[in-house]
Coordinates of C-alpha atoms in Angstrom, one line a residue:
M1 CA 47.3 29.5 -48.6
K2 CA 45.8 32.2 -46.3
K3 CA 42.5 30.3 -46.3
T4 CA 44.2 27.0 -45.4
F5 CA 46.1 28.7 -42.6
K6 CA 42.9 30.0 -41.1
R7 CA 41.3 26.6 -41.2
L8 CA 44.4 25.1 -39.4
C9 CA 44.2 27.8 -36.7
A10 CA 40.5 27.1 -36.2
W11 CA 41.2 23.4 -35.9
W12 CA 44.0 24.0 -33.4
R13 CA 41.7 26.1 -31.2
R14 CA 39.0 23.4 -31.2
A15 CA 41.5 20.7 -30.4
N16 CA 42.9 22.6 -27.4
K17 CA 39.4 23.4 -26.2
R18 CA 38.6 19.7 -26.2
A19 CA 41.9 18.5 -24.8
P20 CA 40.8 18.3 -21.2
Q21 CA 37.7 16.4 -22.2
E22 CA 39.8 13.9 -24.2
R23 CA 41.4 12.8 -20.9
K24 CA 38.0 12.0 -19.3
E25 CA 37.3 8.4 -18.8
P26 CA 34.1 6.9 -20.2
S27 CA 31.2 7.0 -17.8
M28 CA 30.3 3.9 -16.0
Q29 CA 27.2 2.0 -17.1
L30 CA 25.6 1.0 -13.7
P31 CA 22.9 -1.6 -13.8
L32 CA 19.5 0.1 -13.9
W33 CA 18.2 -1.6 -10.8
F34 CA 21.3 -0.4 -8.8
S35 CA 21.2 3.2 -10.0
N36 CA 17.4 3.4 -9.6
L37 CA 17.7 2.0 -6.0
I38 CA 20.3 4.6 -5.2
F39 CA 18.4 7.5 -6.7
W40 CA 15.1 6.4 -5.1
S41 CA 16.9 6.2 -1.7
I42 CA 18.3 9.7 -2.2
Q43 CA 14.8 11.0 -3.1
V44 CA 13.3 9.4 0.0
A45 CA 16.1 10.7 2.2
L46 CA 15.6 14.3 0.9
L47 CA 11.8 14.1 1.3
I48 CA 11.9 12.7 4.9
L49 CA 14.7 15.1 5.9
A50 CA 12.6 18.1 4.6
A51 CA 9.5 16.8 6.3
G52 CA 11.2 16.4 9.7
F53 CA 12.7 19.8 9.5
L54 CA 9.4 21.5 8.6
A55 CA 7.4 19.6 11.2
R56 CA 9.9 20.7 13.9
A57 CA 10.1 24.3 12.6
L58 CA 6.3 24.8 12.4
R59 CA 5.8 22.9 15.7
I60 CA 3.1 20.5 14.6
Q61 CA 2.4 18.6 17.8
Q62 CA -1.2 17.3 17.6
P63 CA -0.7 13.6 17.8
R64 CA -3.5 12.6 15.5
V65 CA -2.4 15.1 12.8
V66 CA 1.2 14.0 13.3
L67 CA 0.3 10.3 13.0
A68 CA -1.7 10.8 9.8
S69 CA 1.1 13.0 8.3
W70 CA 3.8 10.5 9.0
R71 CA 1.8 7.7 7.6
L72 CA 1.0 9.7 4.5
L73 CA 4.7 10.5 4.1
L74 CA 5.6 6.8 4.4
A75 CA 3.1 5.9 1.7
I76 CA 4.4 8.7 -0.6
S77 CA 8.0 7.5 -0.1
L78 CA 7.0 4.0 -1.1
L79 CA 5.0 5.2 -4.1
L80 CA 7.6 7.7 -5.4
P81 CA 8.6 5.4 -8.3
F82 CA 4.9 5.4 -9.5
L83 CA 4.4 9.2 -8.9
Q84 CA 7.1 10.4 -11.2
P85 CA 8.0 10.1 -14.8
W86 CA 10.8 7.7 -15.6
H87 CA 13.6 8.8 -17.9
R88 CA 13.8 6.5 -21.0
P89 CA 16.8 7.5 -23.3
Q90 CA 15.8 7.8 -26.9
A91 CA 19.3 7.7 -28.3
I92 CA 22.7 6.5 -27.4
G93 CA 24.1 8.6 -24.5
T94 CA 27.2 10.7 -24.9
V95 CA 30.4 8.8 -23.9
A96 CA 33.1 11.3 -24.4
S97 CA 33.5 14.6 -26.2
T98 CA 36.5 14.3 -28.5
T99 CA 37.6 14.2 -32.0
D100 CA 38.6 11.1 -34.0
F101 CA 41.3 9.0 -32.5
V102 CA 44.6 10.2 -33.8
G103 CA 45.9 6.7 -34.7
V104 CA 49.4 7.0 -33.4
P105 CA 50.5 3.7 -31.8
L106 CA 51.3 5.3 -28.5
P107 CA 50.5 8.7 -27.0
S108 CA 53.4 10.9 -25.9
P109 CA 54.3 10.6 -22.2
S110 CA 54.3 14.4 -22.1
S111 CA 50.6 14.3 -21.3
P112 CA 50.3 11.5 -18.7
T113 CA 47.0 10.6 -17.2
A114 CA 46.3 8.8 -14.0
S115 CA 46.3 5.0 -14.2
H116 CA 42.9 3.6 -13.3
W117 CA 43.5 -0.2 -13.2
H118 CA 43.4 -0.2 -9.4
V119 CA 40.3 1.9 -8.9
P120 CA 37.2 0.0 -7.7
N121 CA 34.4 -0.1 -10.3
L122 CA 30.9 0.4 -9.0
E123 CA 29.6 -1.5 -12.0
S124 CA 31.4 -4.6 -10.7
I125 CA 30.6 -4.0 -7.1
A126 CA 26.9 -3.5 -7.7
P127 CA 26.0 -7.3 -7.9
F128 CA 27.8 -7.9 -4.5
L129 CA 25.9 -5.0 -3.0
G130 CA 22.7 -6.4 -4.3
V131 CA 23.5 -9.8 -2.7
I132 CA 24.2 -8.0 0.6
V133 CA 20.8 -6.2 0.4
L134 CA 19.0 -9.4 -0.3
L135 CA 20.8 -11.2 2.4
G136 CA 19.9 -8.5 4.9
I137 CA 16.3 -8.7 3.9
A138 CA 16.3 -12.5 4.3
L139 CA 17.9 -12.2 7.8
R140 CA 15.4 -9.5 8.8
F141 CA 12.5 -11.7 7.7
A142 CA 14.0 -14.7 9.5
A143 CA 14.2 -12.6 12.7
L144 CA 10.6 -11.6 12.2
V145 CA 9.4 -15.2 11.9
L146 CA 11.4 -16.2 15.0
G147 CA 9.8 -13.3 16.8
L148 CA 6.4 -14.5 15.9
L149 CA 7.2 -18.0 17.0
K150 CA 8.5 -16.5 20.3
L151 CA 5.2 -14.7 20.8
R152 CA 3.4 -18.0 20.2
R153 CA 5.6 -19.7 22.9
F154 CA 4.9 -16.9 25.3
R155 CA 1.1 -17.3 24.7
Q156 CA 1.3 -21.1 25.3
A157 CA 3.4 -20.7 28.5
S158 CA 1.1 -18.0 30.0
L159 CA -1.6 -18.5 32.5
P160 CA -5.1 -17.1 32.5
I161 CA -6.2 -14.7 35.2
P162 CA -8.7 -16.3 37.6
S163 CA -12.1 -14.5 37.6
S164 CA -12.1 -14.7 41.4
V165 CA -9.2 -12.3 42.0
E166 CA -9.7 -8.5 42.4
L167 CA -7.7 -7.8 39.3
A168 CA -10.3 -9.5 37.1
S169 CA -13.0 -7.0 38.1
V170 CA -10.6 -4.1 37.2
L171 CA -9.9 -5.6 33.8
E172 CA -13.6 -6.2 33.1
A173 CA -14.4 -2.6 34.0
M174 CA -11.8 -1.4 31.5
R175 CA -13.2 -3.7 28.8
A176 CA -16.6 -2.0 29.2
L177 CA -15.1 1.5 29.3
V178 CA -13.0 1.1 26.2
A179 CA -15.5 -1.2 24.4
A180 CA -12.8 -3.6 23.4
S181 CA -12.4 -7.3 24.2
A182 CA -9.1 -9.1 24.8
E183 CA -7.8 -11.9 26.9
F184 CA -5.5 -10.9 29.7
R185 CA -2.9 -13.5 30.8
F186 CA 0.0 -13.7 33.2
S187 CA 3.5 -14.5 31.7
S188 CA 6.7 -14.9 33.5
Q189 CA 8.7 -14.3 30.3
V190 CA 7.7 -10.6 29.9
D191 CA 8.6 -7.6 32.0
S192 CA 6.2 -5.2 30.4
P193 CA 2.6 -5.6 29.0
V194 CA 2.6 -7.0 25.4
T195 CA -0.5 -6.9 23.1
F196 CA -0.8 -9.0 19.9
G197 CA -3.2 -11.0 17.8
F198 CA -5.9 -10.3 15.1
L199 CA -9.0 -12.3 15.7
A200 CA -8.3 -13.2 19.3
P201 CA -6.1 -10.5 20.8
V202 CA -4.1 -11.4 23.9
V203 CA -2.5 -9.1 26.4
L204 CA 0.4 -10.6 28.3
L205 CA 1.0 -9.1 31.7
P206 CA 4.1 -9.5 33.9
E207 CA 3.5 -11.4 37.1
R208 CA 4.2 -8.3 39.3
F209 CA 1.2 -6.6 37.6
A210 CA -1.1 -8.1 40.2
S211 CA 0.7 -6.3 43.0
L212 CA 0.5 -2.9 41.4
D213 CA -1.9 -0.1 42.7
P214 CA -5.4 -0.6 41.1
R215 CA -5.1 2.9 39.6
F216 CA -1.9 1.8 37.7
Q217 CA -3.7 -1.4 36.7
S218 CA -6.6 0.5 35.3
A219 CA -4.4 2.9 33.3
I220 CA -2.3 0.1 31.9
A221 CA -5.3 -2.1 31.0
C222 CA -6.9 0.9 29.3
H223 CA -3.8 1.6 27.3
E224 CA -3.5 -2.0 26.0
L225 CA -7.3 -2.3 25.2
L226 CA -7.1 0.9 23.1
H227 CA -4.3 -0.7 21.1
V228 CA -6.7 -3.7 20.6
R229 CA -9.6 -1.4 19.5
R230 CA -7.4 0.4 17.1
H231 CA -5.9 -2.8 15.6
D232 CA -2.4 -1.4 16.2
W233 CA -0.7 -4.8 16.2
A234 CA -1.6 -5.1 12.5
Y235 CA 0.1 -1.7 11.8
H236 CA 3.0 -2.7 13.9
L237 CA 3.5 -6.0 12.0
G238 CA 3.3 -4.1 8.6
E239 CA 5.9 -1.7 9.8
E240 CA 8.2 -4.6 10.8
V241 CA 7.8 -5.9 7.2
L242 CA 8.8 -2.5 5.8
R243 CA 11.8 -2.4 8.2
A244 CA 12.9 -5.8 6.9
L245 CA 12.5 -4.8 3.2
F246 CA 14.3 -1.4 3.6
W247 CA 16.7 -2.2 6.4
F248 CA 19.5 -0.5 4.5
H249 CA 17.7 2.9 4.5
P250 CA 18.1 4.9 7.7
A251 CA 15.5 7.5 6.7
I252 CA 12.8 4.8 6.4
A253 CA 13.7 3.4 9.8
W254 CA 13.6 6.9 11.3
L255 CA 10.2 7.6 9.8
I256 CA 8.7 4.4 11.1
S257 CA 10.0 5.3 14.6
R258 CA 8.1 8.6 14.3
V259 CA 5.0 6.8 13.2
R260 CA 5.2 4.6 16.3
L261 CA 5.8 7.5 18.6
A262 CA 2.9 9.4 17.3
R263 CA 0.7 6.3 17.7
E264 CA 1.7 5.9 21.3
Q265 CA 1.0 9.6 21.9
V266 CA -2.5 9.3 20.5
V267 CA -3.2 6.3 22.8
D268 CA -1.7 8.2 25.8
L269 CA -4.1 11.1 25.3
E270 CA -7.1 8.8 24.9
V271 CA -6.1 7.0 28.1
V272 CA -6.0 10.3 30.0
T273 CA -9.3 11.4 28.5
L274 CA -11.1 8.1 29.4
T275 CA -9.7 7.6 32.9
N276 CA -9.2 11.2 33.8
A277 CA -6.1 10.0 35.7
R278 CA -3.1 11.8 34.2
K279 CA -0.8 11.4 37.2
P280 CA -1.4 7.7 37.9
Y281 CA -0.9 7.0 34.2
L282 CA 2.5 8.9 34.2
E283 CA 3.5 6.9 37.3
A284 CA 2.5 3.7 35.5
L285 CA 4.8 4.6 32.6
L286 CA 7.7 5.3 34.9
E287 CA 7.0 1.9 36.6
F288 CA 8.1 0.1 33.5
T289 CA 11.0 2.2 32.4
Q290 CA 13.5 -0.5 33.2
S291 CA 11.5 -3.4 31.7
R292 CA 12.4 -3.7 28.0
A293 CA 15.1 -6.4 27.6
T294 CA 12.8 -9.3 27.2
I295 CA 10.4 -7.8 24.6
A296 CA 13.0 -6.1 22.4
A297 CA 13.1 -9.1 20.0
I298 CA 9.4 -9.7 19.6
P299 CA 7.1 -8.1 16.9
A300 CA 4.7 -6.4 19.3
P301 CA 4.3 -2.8 20.4
P302 CA 5.8 -2.4 23.9
F303 CA 4.0 -0.6 26.7
L304 CA 7.0 1.8 26.9
A305 CA 10.1 2.3 24.8
E306 CA 12.8 4.3 26.7
R307 CA 13.6 6.5 23.7
Q308 CA 10.0 7.6 23.6
L309 CA 9.6 8.3 27.3
V310 CA 10.7 11.9 27.3
E311 CA 8.5 13.0 24.3
R312 CA 5.4 11.0 25.6
V313 CA 5.6 12.4 29.1
A314 CA 6.4 16.0 27.8
L315 CA 3.3 15.9 25.6
M316 CA 1.0 14.8 28.4
L317 CA 2.4 17.4 30.9
K318 CA 1.7 20.4 28.6
E319 CA -1.5 21.3 26.8
V320 CA -0.8 21.5 23.1
R321 CA -3.0 24.2 21.4
M322 CA -3.0 25.3 17.8
S323 CA -5.9 27.1 16.1
R324 CA -7.5 25.5 13.1
T325 CA -6.4 28.3 10.9
R326 CA -2.8 28.0 11.9
L327 CA -2.9 24.3 11.6
I328 CA -4.3 24.4 8.1
A329 CA -1.8 27.1 7.1
S330 CA 1.1 25.1 8.5
L331 CA 0.0 21.9 6.7
T332 CA -0.4 23.8 3.5
V333 CA 3.1 25.2 3.7
I334 CA 4.5 21.7 4.5
A335 CA 2.6 20.1 1.6
C336 CA 3.8 22.8 -0.9
C337 CA 7.4 22.5 0.3
L338 CA 7.4 18.7 0.1
A339 CA 5.9 18.8 -3.4
L340 CA 8.7 21.1 -4.5
V341 CA 11.3 18.7 -2.9
V342 CA 9.8 15.8 -4.7
V343 CA 9.9 17.6 -8.1
L344 CA 13.5 18.8 -7.5
A345 CA 14.6 15.3 -6.3
A346 CA 13.0 13.6 -9.3
R347 CA 14.7 15.9 -11.7
T348 CA 18.1 15.8 -10.0
F349 CA 18.0 12.0 -9.4
P350 CA 15.7 10.7 -12.1
L351 CA 14.7 7.0 -12.3
K352 CA 15.6 5.4 -15.6
A353 CA 13.7 2.8 -17.6
A354 CA 15.3 0.3 -19.9
R355 CA 15.8 1.3 -23.5
L356 CA 13.2 0.0 -25.9
A357 CA 14.4 -2.3 -28.7
V358 CA 14.1 -0.6 -32.1
Q359 CA 12.5 -2.6 -34.8
S360 CA 11.8 -1.6 -38.4
A361 CA 9.7 -3.3 -41.0
P362 CA 8.9 -2.3 -44.6
K363 CA 5.2 -1.7 -44.8
I364 CA 4.8 0.5 -47.8
G365 CA 7.8 -0.5 -49.9
I366 CA 6.1 -3.1 -52.0
A367 CA 3.2 -0.9 -52.9
G368 CA 5.5 2.0 -53.9
G369 CA 7.8 -0.4 -55.7
V370 CA 5.1 -2.1 -57.7
S371 CA 3.5 1.2 -58.8
G372 CA 6.9 2.6 -59.7
G373 CA 7.9 -0.5 -61.6
I374 CA 4.8 -0.7 -63.7
S375 CA 4.8 2.9 -64.6
G376 CA 8.6 2.9 -65.2
D377 CA 8.7 0.6 -68.2
V378 CA 5.5 -0.9 -69.6
K379 CA 7.2 -1.8 -72.9
S380 CA 9.7 -4.1 -71.2
G381 CA 6.9 -6.3 -69.8
V382 CA 4.6 -6.0 -66.9
S383 CA 6.2 -8.9 -65.1
G384 CA 9.7 -7.5 -65.5
G385 CA 8.6 -4.1 -64.4
V386 CA 6.9 -5.5 -61.3
A387 CA 9.9 -7.5 -60.3
A388 CA 12.3 -4.5 -60.7
G389 CA 9.8 -2.2 -59.0
V390 CA 9.4 -4.5 -56.0
E391 CA 13.1 -4.9 -55.6
R392 CA 13.7 -1.2 -55.7
G393 CA 10.7 -0.5 -53.5
I394 CA 11.7 -2.9 -50.8
S395 CA 15.3 -1.9 -50.7
G396 CA 14.7 1.8 -51.0
D397 CA 11.7 2.3 -48.8
A398 CA 12.7 -0.2 -46.1
R399 CA 16.1 1.4 -46.0
E400 CA 14.5 4.9 -45.6
R401 CA 12.3 3.5 -42.8
S402 CA 15.1 1.8 -40.9
L403 CA 17.1 5.1 -40.9
V404 CA 14.2 6.8 -39.2
D405 CA 13.9 4.1 -36.5
E406 CA 17.6 3.5 -35.8
P407 CA 19.1 5.0 -32.7
K408 CA 21.1 8.1 -33.3
V409 CA 24.7 8.9 -32.2
D410 CA 26.3 12.3 -32.5
I411 CA 29.7 11.7 -34.2
S412 CA 31.2 14.6 -32.3
T413 CA 30.6 12.8 -29.0
I414 CA 32.4 9.5 -29.6
W415 CA 36.0 8.3 -30.2
T416 CA 36.7 6.8 -33.6
D417 CA 39.8 5.3 -35.2
T418 CA 41.0 3.8 -38.5
V419 CA 42.6 0.4 -38.9
K420 CA 46.2 0.7 -39.9
R421 CA 49.1 -1.6 -40.8
G422 CA 52.5 -1.0 -39.4
P423 CA 54.7 -1.2 -36.3
M424 CA 53.1 -1.2 -32.8
V425 CA 55.1 -1.0 -29.6
R426 CA 53.7 -3.0 -26.7
Q427 CA 54.0 -1.0 -23.5
V428 CA 53.1 -1.3 -19.8
R429 CA 52.2 1.9 -17.9
G430 CA 52.0 2.7 -14.2
L431 CA 52.4 5.4 -11.6
G432 CA 55.3 5.4 -9.2
T433 CA 57.7 7.4 -7.0
L434 CA 61.3 8.3 -7.5
V435 CA 63.6 6.6 -4.9
P436 CA 67.4 6.3 -4.7
A437 CA 68.6 3.5 -6.9
E438 CA 70.3 0.6 -5.1
G439 CA 74.0 0.4 -5.7
S440 CA 74.0 3.6 -7.8
T441 CA 73.9 7.4 -7.4
N442 CA 71.1 7.7 -9.9
L443 CA 67.4 7.8 -9.1
A444 CA 64.9 5.0 -9.8
A445 CA 61.2 5.0 -10.4
R446 CA 59.5 2.4 -8.1
V447 CA 56.3 1.3 -9.8
T448 CA 53.7 -1.1 -8.4
L449 CA 51.8 -3.1 -11.1
P450 CA 49.3 -6.0 -11.1
A451 CA 51.0 -9.3 -11.5
A452 CA 49.2 -10.0 -14.8
M453 CA 50.7 -6.8 -16.3
T454 CA 54.3 -7.9 -15.5
A455 CA 54.3 -11.3 -17.1
D456 CA 56.4 -10.1 -20.1
L457 CA 58.6 -7.6 -18.2
K458 CA 62.3 -8.3 -18.0
P459 CA 65.3 -6.5 -16.6
G460 CA 67.0 -4.3 -19.2
Q461 CA 63.8 -3.3 -21.1
P462 CA 63.8 0.4 -22.0
A463 CA 61.4 2.8 -20.2
T464 CA 60.3 6.5 -20.3
V465 CA 59.6 8.4 -17.1
A466 CA 57.5 11.5 -17.1
T467 CA 55.9 14.0 -14.7
Q468 CA 52.9 16.2 -15.0
K469 CA 55.2 18.8 -16.6
G470 CA 56.4 16.5 -19.3
P471 CA 59.1 13.9 -20.0
L472 CA 61.7 13.5 -17.3
A473 CA 64.2 10.9 -18.4
K474 CA 64.9 7.6 -20.1
G475 CA 65.7 4.5 -18.2
H476 CA 65.6 0.7 -18.0
V477 CA 64.1 -2.0 -15.8
S478 CA 66.5 -3.0 -13.2
S479 CA 64.5 -5.5 -11.1
I480 CA 61.0 -7.0 -10.6
S481 CA 60.1 -8.2 -7.2
P482 CA 56.7 -9.5 -5.7
S483 CA 54.9 -7.4 -3.1
T484 CA 53.6 -8.5 0.2
S485 CA 50.1 -9.0 -1.1
G486 CA 51.2 -11.4 -3.9
D487 CA 48.8 -9.9 -6.4
T488 CA 51.1 -7.1 -7.4
R489 CA 54.8 -6.7 -8.4
T490 CA 57.2 -3.9 -7.7
V491 CA 59.2 -2.8 -10.7
N492 CA 62.3 -0.6 -10.3
V493 CA 63.3 1.5 -13.3
V494 CA 66.7 3.1 -13.0
L495 CA 67.0 6.5 -14.8
D496 CA 69.9 7.1 -17.1
G497 CA 70.0 10.8 -16.1
V498 CA 67.7 13.4 -14.7
P499 CA 67.5 17.2 -14.8
E500 CA 69.3 19.1 -12.1
G501 CA 67.2 19.6 -9.0
T502 CA 65.2 16.4 -9.4
R503 CA 64.8 14.7 -6.0
A504 CA 63.5 11.5 -4.5
G505 CA 59.8 11.4 -3.6
L506 CA 58.6 12.9 -6.9
K507 CA 55.5 11.2 -8.4
V508 CA 56.1 9.9 -11.9
D509 CA 54.3 8.2 -14.8
T510 CA 56.4 5.3 -16.2
W511 CA 56.1 3.7 -19.6
I512 CA 58.0 0.4 -20.1
D513 CA 58.6 -0.9 -23.7
I514 CA 58.0 -4.7 -23.9
E515 CA 58.5 -5.4 -27.6
K516 CA 58.0 -3.9 -31.1
L517 CA 55.5 -5.7 -33.4
D518 CA 56.2 -5.1 -37.1
N519 CA 53.7 -5.1 -40.0
I520 CA 50.5 -5.8 -38.0
L521 CA 47.0 -4.5 -38.1
Y522 CA 46.1 -2.4 -35.1
I523 CA 43.6 0.1 -33.8
G524 CA 43.1 2.3 -30.8
R525 CA 42.0 0.2 -27.8
P526 CA 38.2 0.2 -27.7
I527 CA 36.2 0.5 -24.5
Q528 CA 34.0 -2.4 -23.6
N529 CA 31.5 -2.1 -20.7
G530 CA 33.5 0.7 -19.1
A531 CA 37.0 -0.9 -19.4
P532 CA 39.6 -1.3 -22.2
A533 CA 39.1 -4.3 -24.4
L534 CA 41.0 -7.4 -23.2
P535 CA 43.8 -8.8 -25.2
N536 CA 43.3 -12.1 -27.1
S537 CA 39.5 -11.7 -27.0
T538 CA 36.6 -11.3 -29.4
A539 CA 34.9 -7.9 -29.3
S540 CA 31.7 -6.7 -30.8
L541 CA 32.4 -3.3 -32.3
F542 CA 30.6 -0.8 -34.6
K543 CA 32.2 -0.2 -38.0
I544 CA 31.4 3.1 -39.7
V545 CA 29.9 2.6 -43.2
N546 CA 27.9 4.4 -45.8
D547 CA 30.1 7.5 -46.0
G548 CA 30.0 8.0 -42.3
K549 CA 26.2 8.0 -42.0
E550 CA 25.8 4.9 -40.0
A551 CA 27.7 2.2 -38.1
V552 CA 27.0 -1.6 -38.2
R553 CA 28.0 -4.2 -35.6
V554 CA 30.9 -6.5 -36.5
S555 CA 32.8 -9.2 -34.6
V556 CA 36.5 -8.4 -34.3
K557 CA 39.2 -10.8 -33.1
L558 CA 41.8 -9.0 -31.0
G559 CA 45.4 -10.0 -30.2
R560 CA 48.2 -8.5 -28.2
A561 CA 47.5 -5.1 -26.5
S562 CA 49.5 -2.1 -25.5
V563 CA 48.4 0.8 -23.3
N564 CA 46.2 2.5 -25.9
T565 CA 46.4 0.3 -28.9
I566 CA 45.6 -3.3 -29.7
E567 CA 46.4 -5.8 -32.4
V568 CA 43.6 -6.9 -34.9
L569 CA 43.7 -10.5 -35.9
G570 CA 40.4 -10.7 -37.9
G571 CA 37.1 -9.0 -38.7
L572 CA 38.6 -5.7 -40.0
E573 CA 40.7 -4.5 -42.9
V574 CA 43.1 -1.6 -43.4
G575 CA 41.1 1.6 -43.7
D576 CA 38.1 0.4 -41.8
K577 CA 36.8 3.0 -39.4
I578 CA 35.4 1.9 -36.1
I579 CA 33.9 3.4 -32.9
L580 CA 36.2 3.1 -29.9
S581 CA 33.8 4.6 -27.3
D582 CA 31.7 2.4 -25.0
M583 CA 28.6 1.4 -26.9
S584 CA 27.2 -1.0 -24.3
S585 CA 24.0 1.1 -24.2
A586 CA 23.4 -0.1 -27.8
D587 CA 23.7 -3.8 -27.1
N588 CA 20.2 -4.5 -28.4
V589 CA 20.7 -3.1 -31.9
E590 CA 22.9 -4.1 -34.8
R591 CA 23.0 -0.7 -36.5
V592 CA 23.1 2.9 -35.4
R593 CA 22.7 6.1 -37.3
L594 CA 25.5 8.7 -37.1
T595 CA 24.7 12.4 -37.0
D596 CA 26.8 15.6 -36.8
E597 CA 24.7 17.8 -34.5
K598 CA 27.7 20.0 -33.7
H599 CA 28.4 20.8 -37.3
L600 CA 24.8 21.4 -38.1
S601 CA 24.4 23.8 -35.1
H602 CA 27.2 26.0 -36.5
Q603 CA 25.6 26.3 -40.0

């Protein structure tokens, strides 16, 4: 007796310790593409945020170094999925930490849990978010194509610059100085110089360009020809493609803007070096500060973007100096810090690969069986011994091999229940608020439920109302009325009596009895793809067999459902034990192996 009492006490302590976990809902199984996209986006955001902070803190301002660094960071961000190990689960993941399902038709309302039928499910929203992402990409690419067509129209509508005008000699001198060739043309459709083209680059100049000071003309022409020599339009077009693909990621957009700013700063310094005319070049920049409306929608680098003006001018006005030693040290610190960020981000937000299908095949069973059969009974005949040995070898060795290859599930991490025959009370459950009852001095629980859950509700049905502290009072349904949305119904449950001091406004948990079903098969309500199994449906469940060592997939026909239990119409018998937890991660297997890691760890 004393030994039994100690065992009961130990069981009670374990049950209380696991009680909070029993109320946890099963984790959602997000689509792999969706979770990987979110985790990759977080990894990139953390990497770019750290890089921006370090670059600002260490004051790296050399344009060429900054441009190379931002481009390298952009490449690393895009290659992150290929630079890190992907997590591939080897066994079924834990769904919930609990003991076997108790098997009582209905849990006591003294431990109410929050109703979750109205909470949005990311698993169901993910496909719509994917459609939005793809739609945004399509719209961005459509805008890019329209921009290219617009550039083509600008090119066709522009006019060549006559060689007889004075401007032609200025442009020719700049071509020789920069060692780059491009066709300059006048366009009435642009307010600022625009350079584009691969094999035959074109520079479109606004019509007022001819009236500018020759010093301004030289500086601007030098700037555009440097873009031609550096093939910057190709980089700009590639960046537009990336902006279209990752339009939903603000960190990528910010990084591309920094790349473009650094590229313009490199060109600015080269212009000042070649022309030795810092002041005229600055004045030329200011000349076009108000000329950006027309070129905003075309895929070509503008001569000046207003958001870049302050940083470009500030860099040219001050001489940036940093010793080689300090520069190398700063870049080393940045590289080490970013490597650490990548490692931490990859571990905290790992990308996941799909689970590999497990296959088993008997390869050595026949050989073992034949030898065993022949040596087992020569007197009974070689043919008989071989047949018996082959049968034993295939069944025994293949069975042992399949147990090794089957995915494992820890029995202590799943809900289980046993099929029973008996009465089951159908109930509807919802959260509500106490309000004064109409035409009575009593209080009533006003509960809002989905319309589908109220199909079988009628006035007069008994109900139980509880709070977080435990049961409050009995009551009955007084009225059912539609809400303004039409998708829900408001159910009023008048309380028969309440403890003294109970006031209106108290949040309550209400259980309404619909009917009592006698002599039926029922089980705890299984979880299918993150949600309770639907009534009047066919579910694919795992039945525990072989003395609890494994579970096999069976098809079960379900009937009427209550809050936590559901009727079994076919596929199971009294005494069958099944897994209630969400096993969607094992959709590709027909059998799983059950282990008891928790029990083994205590031995």
